[in-house]
XYZ file of C-alpha atoms in Angstrom:
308
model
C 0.000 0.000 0.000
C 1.287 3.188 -0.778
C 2.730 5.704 1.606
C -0.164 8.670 1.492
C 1.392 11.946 0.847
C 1.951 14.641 3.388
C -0.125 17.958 3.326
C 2.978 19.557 2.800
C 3.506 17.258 -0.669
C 0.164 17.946 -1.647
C 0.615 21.526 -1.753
C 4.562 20.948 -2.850
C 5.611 23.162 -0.020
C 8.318 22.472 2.181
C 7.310 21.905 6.120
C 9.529 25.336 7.290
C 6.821 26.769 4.323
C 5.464 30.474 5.663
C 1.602 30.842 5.772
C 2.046 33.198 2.927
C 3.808 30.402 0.864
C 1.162 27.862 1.864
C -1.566 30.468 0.808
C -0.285 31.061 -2.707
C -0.261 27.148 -3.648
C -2.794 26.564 -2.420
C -4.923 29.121 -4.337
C -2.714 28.137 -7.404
C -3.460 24.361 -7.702
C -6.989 25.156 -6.538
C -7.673 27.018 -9.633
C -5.864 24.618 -11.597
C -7.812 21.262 -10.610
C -11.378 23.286 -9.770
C -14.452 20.984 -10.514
C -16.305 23.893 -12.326
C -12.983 24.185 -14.642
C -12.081 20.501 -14.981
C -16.030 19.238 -15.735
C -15.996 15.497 -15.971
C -12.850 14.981 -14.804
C -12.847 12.736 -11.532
C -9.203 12.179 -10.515
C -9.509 16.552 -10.832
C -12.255 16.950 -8.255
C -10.532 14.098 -6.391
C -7.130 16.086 -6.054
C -8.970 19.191 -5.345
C -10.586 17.476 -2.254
C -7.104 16.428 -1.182
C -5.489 20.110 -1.683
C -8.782 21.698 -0.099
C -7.772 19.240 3.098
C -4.490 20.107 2.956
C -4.717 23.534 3.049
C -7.400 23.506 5.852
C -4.915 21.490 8.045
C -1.925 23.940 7.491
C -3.402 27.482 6.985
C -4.582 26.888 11.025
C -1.459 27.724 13.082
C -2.945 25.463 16.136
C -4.302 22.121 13.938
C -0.364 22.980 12.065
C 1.507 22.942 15.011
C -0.094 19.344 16.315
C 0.155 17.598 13.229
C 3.679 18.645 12.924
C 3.462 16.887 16.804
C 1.887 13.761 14.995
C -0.754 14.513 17.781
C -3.199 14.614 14.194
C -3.038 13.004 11.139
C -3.545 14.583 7.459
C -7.572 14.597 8.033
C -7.288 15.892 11.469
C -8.063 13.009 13.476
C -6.396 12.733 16.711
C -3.914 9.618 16.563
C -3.730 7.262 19.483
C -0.623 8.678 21.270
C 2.774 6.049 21.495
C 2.553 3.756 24.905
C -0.104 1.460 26.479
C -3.999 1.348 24.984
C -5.552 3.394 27.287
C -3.660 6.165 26.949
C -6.399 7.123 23.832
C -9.042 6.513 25.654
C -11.405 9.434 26.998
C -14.004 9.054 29.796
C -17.616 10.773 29.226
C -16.392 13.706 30.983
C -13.765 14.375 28.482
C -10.936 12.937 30.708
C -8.086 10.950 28.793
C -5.774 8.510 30.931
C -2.268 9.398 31.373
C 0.222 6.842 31.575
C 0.758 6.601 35.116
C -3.320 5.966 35.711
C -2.787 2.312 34.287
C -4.727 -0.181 35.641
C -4.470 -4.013 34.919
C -6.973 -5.110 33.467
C -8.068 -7.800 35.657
C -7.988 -4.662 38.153
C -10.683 -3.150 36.444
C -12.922 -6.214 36.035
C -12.810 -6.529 39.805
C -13.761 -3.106 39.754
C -16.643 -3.000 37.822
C -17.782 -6.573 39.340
C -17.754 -4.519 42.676
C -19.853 -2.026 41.461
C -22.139 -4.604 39.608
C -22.383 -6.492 43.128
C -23.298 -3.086 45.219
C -25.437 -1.899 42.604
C -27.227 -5.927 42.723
C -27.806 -5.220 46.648
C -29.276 -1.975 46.149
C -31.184 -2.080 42.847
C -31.778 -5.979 42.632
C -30.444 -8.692 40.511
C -29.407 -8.487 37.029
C -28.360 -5.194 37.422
C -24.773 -4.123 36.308
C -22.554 -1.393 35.694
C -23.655 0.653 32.712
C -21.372 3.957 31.107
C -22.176 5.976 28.012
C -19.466 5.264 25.332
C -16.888 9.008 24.847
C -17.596 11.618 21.889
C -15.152 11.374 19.065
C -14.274 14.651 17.172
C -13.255 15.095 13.513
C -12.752 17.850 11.392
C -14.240 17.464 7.726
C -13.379 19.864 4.904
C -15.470 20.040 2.189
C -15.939 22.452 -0.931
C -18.020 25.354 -1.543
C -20.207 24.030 -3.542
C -20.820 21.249 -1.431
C -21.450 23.719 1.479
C -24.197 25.287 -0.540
C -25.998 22.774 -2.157
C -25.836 19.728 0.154
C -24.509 16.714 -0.277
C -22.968 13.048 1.110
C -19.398 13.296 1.899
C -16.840 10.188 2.979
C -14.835 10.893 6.550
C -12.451 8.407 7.700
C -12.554 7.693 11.340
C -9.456 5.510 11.116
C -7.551 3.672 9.265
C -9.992 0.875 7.400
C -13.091 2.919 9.321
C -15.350 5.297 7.023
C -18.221 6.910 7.555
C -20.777 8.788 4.541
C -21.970 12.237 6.272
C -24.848 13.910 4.986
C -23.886 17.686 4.524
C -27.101 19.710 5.002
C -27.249 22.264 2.091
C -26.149 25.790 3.589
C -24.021 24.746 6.268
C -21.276 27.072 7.403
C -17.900 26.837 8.207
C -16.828 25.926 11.497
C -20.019 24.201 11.901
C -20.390 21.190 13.809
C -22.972 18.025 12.759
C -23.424 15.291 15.790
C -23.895 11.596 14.445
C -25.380 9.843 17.510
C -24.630 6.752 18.525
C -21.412 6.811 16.015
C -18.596 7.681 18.788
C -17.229 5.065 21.390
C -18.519 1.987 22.462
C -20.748 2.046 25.829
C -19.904 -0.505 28.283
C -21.962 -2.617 30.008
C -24.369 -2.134 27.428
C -24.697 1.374 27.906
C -25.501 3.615 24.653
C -22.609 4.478 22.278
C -21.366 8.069 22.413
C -21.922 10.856 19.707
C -19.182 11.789 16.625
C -19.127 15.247 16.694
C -17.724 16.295 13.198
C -16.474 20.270 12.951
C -16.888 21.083 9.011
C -14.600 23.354 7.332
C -15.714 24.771 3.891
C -12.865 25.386 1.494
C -12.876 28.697 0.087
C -13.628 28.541 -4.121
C -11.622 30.672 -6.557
C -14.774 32.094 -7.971
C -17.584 32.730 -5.513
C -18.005 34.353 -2.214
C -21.040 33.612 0.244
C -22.646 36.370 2.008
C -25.552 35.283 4.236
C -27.608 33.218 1.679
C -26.043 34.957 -1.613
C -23.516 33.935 -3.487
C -21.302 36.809 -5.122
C -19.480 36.501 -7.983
C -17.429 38.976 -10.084
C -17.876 38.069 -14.216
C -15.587 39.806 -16.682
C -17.018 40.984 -19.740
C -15.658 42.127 -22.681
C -15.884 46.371 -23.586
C -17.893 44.884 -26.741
C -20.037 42.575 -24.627
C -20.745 45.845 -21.909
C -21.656 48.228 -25.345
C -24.138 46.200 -27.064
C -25.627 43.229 -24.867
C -24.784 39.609 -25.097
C -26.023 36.637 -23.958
C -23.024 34.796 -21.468
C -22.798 31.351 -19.910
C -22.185 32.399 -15.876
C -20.961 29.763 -13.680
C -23.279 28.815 -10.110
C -23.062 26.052 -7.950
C -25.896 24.376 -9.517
C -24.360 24.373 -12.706
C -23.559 26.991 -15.430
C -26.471 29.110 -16.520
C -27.490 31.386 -19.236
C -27.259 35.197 -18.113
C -28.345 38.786 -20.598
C -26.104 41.152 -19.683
C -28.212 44.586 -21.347
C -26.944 47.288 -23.438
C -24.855 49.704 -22.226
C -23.995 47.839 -19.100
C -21.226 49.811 -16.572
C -18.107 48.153 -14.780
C -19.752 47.441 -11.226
C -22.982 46.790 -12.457
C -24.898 43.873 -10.597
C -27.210 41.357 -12.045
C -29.435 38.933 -10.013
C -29.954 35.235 -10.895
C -32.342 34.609 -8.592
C -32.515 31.055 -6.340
C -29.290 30.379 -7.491
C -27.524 31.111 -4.515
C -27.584 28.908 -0.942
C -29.885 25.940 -1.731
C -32.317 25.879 1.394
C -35.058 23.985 1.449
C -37.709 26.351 0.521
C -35.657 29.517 0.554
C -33.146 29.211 -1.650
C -30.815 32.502 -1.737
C -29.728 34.453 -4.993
C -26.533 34.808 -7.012
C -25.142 38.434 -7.730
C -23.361 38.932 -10.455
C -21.164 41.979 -10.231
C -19.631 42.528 -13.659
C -15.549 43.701 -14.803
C -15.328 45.074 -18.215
C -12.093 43.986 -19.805
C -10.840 46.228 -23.171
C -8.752 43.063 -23.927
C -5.956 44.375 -26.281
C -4.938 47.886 -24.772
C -2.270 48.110 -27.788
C -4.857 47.052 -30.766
C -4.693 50.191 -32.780
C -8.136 49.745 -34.008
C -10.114 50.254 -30.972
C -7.407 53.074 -29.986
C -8.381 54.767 -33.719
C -12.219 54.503 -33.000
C -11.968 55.584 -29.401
C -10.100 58.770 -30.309
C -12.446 60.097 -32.408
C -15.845 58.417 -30.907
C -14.397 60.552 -27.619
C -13.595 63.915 -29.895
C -17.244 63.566 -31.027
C -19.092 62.361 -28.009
C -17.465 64.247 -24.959
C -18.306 62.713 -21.317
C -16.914 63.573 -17.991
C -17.779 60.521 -15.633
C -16.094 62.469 -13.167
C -17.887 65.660 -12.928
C -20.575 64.934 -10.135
C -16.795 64.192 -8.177
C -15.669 68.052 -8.296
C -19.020 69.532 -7.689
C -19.574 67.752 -4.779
């Protein structure tokens, strides 16, 4: 089985990398394997996942510092630290064992039988010693569009443990789902703990959120701006057809409307905020017209500015 690869190889930064240099691949080779630029291409969407994971684990100084520890692994599960079992296991209270709180385990059994046997006397027979298995805590990253549209995503839990987590559409980062019943074992058949999963969106080269809406900043052409056209605008749903009218301005925003946050009955919009591009500043041919369509048809954009 092969060796998986570091977050630092993922990103091809070197572990002594500054959170500047981390920053800057990671917004280079998430442009380059996007899902909304690489359409139908699996092993793309697959490697963004894995940079997206990568760059969550490393662009937080705290989650950076452990895993450089080995107190985490690349997902950001805690790993079971070096020395005796029990050191990885945690009580309902949150409590781990240390080392030196070791107990045989034919210790414990008598234990727990002395408990079962006190708890016989006072409660009756067939009675025993019952505990509530501990939380486990995970950190899943996911993308953007995943964040606002819903969807099933795989976490592992260890190393040949996996677990499908449905991603309610709209969640936010930071934002923490509890699976009941899919943390630690009870004992004594008491009832298994929770997993308590902390999802992290990854941020997409193309859209921002803002409350429901999704923002987005389309470049148009100086021709397109002029005279109209009819443009194929990217969403999270999928691309869409968008009219941009005649005589549109730089800045100008457009609303697709429901294409934004999918919730369930309230979906939110999309704004599109558009950038006109002139292309080729050198073409002489646009620099020919403009001089005399300016000569001809004088405008001061400026001139509510200076009497202000």
């Amino acid at each position: 089985m092969a060796t998986p690869q570091t977050p630092y190889e993922v990103l091809g930064v070197k572990p002594s990398a500054s959170t500047e240099e981390i920053r800057q691949a990671y917004r280079k080779l998430a442009k380059q394997y996007h899902p909304d630029l690489n359409p139908g291409k699996p092993e793309a969407e697959a490697r963004f996942k894995a940079v997206s994971a990568a760059y969550d684990l490393l662009s937080d100084p705290d989650k950076r510092a452990r895993y450089d520890r080995g107190e985490i692994d690349e997902s950001g599960a805690e790993r079971p630290p070096r020395g005796y079992y029990r050191n990885r296991a945690e009580g309902a209270g949150g409590w781990k064992y240390q080392p030196e709180d070791e107990m045989d385990l034919g210790d414990l059994e008598d234990l727990f039988a002395a408990f079962g046997s006190a708890g016989r006397r006072r409660r009756g027979a067939g009675e025993g010693f019952r505990a509530r298995g501990a939380d486990r805590h995970f950190t899943l990253t996911i993308d953007f569009a995943t964040a606002a549209t819903g969807g099933k995503q795989r976490l592992s839990l260890a190393a040949d443990e996996w677990l499908d987590v449905t991603i309610p559409a709209g969640i936010e980062d930071s934002q923490v789902l509890r699976l009941r019943g899919k943390g630690g074992p009870g004992f004594g058949g008491g009832q298994a703990g929770d997993a308590l999963i902390e999802v992290k969106v990854a941020p997409h080269p193309l859209f921002r959120r803002e409350g429901d809406n999704i923002l987005l900043e389309l470049p148009v052409s100086l021709a397109e701006a002029v005279l109209g056209a009819r443009v194929a605008v990217p969403t999270v749903t999928g691309p869409v057809t968008m009219t941009i009218p005649k005589g549109s301005d730089a800045g100008r925003q457009l609303r697709l409307r429901g294409k934004g946050v999918q919730k369930t009955g309230s979906p939110g919009d999309q704004i599109v905020t558009l950038k006109v591009l002139i292309g080729h500043p050198s073409d002489p041919g646009l620099s020919e017209f403009l001089e005399k369509w300016a000569q001809q048809h004088p405008f001061d954009p400026r001139q509510g500015m200076r009497s202000a």
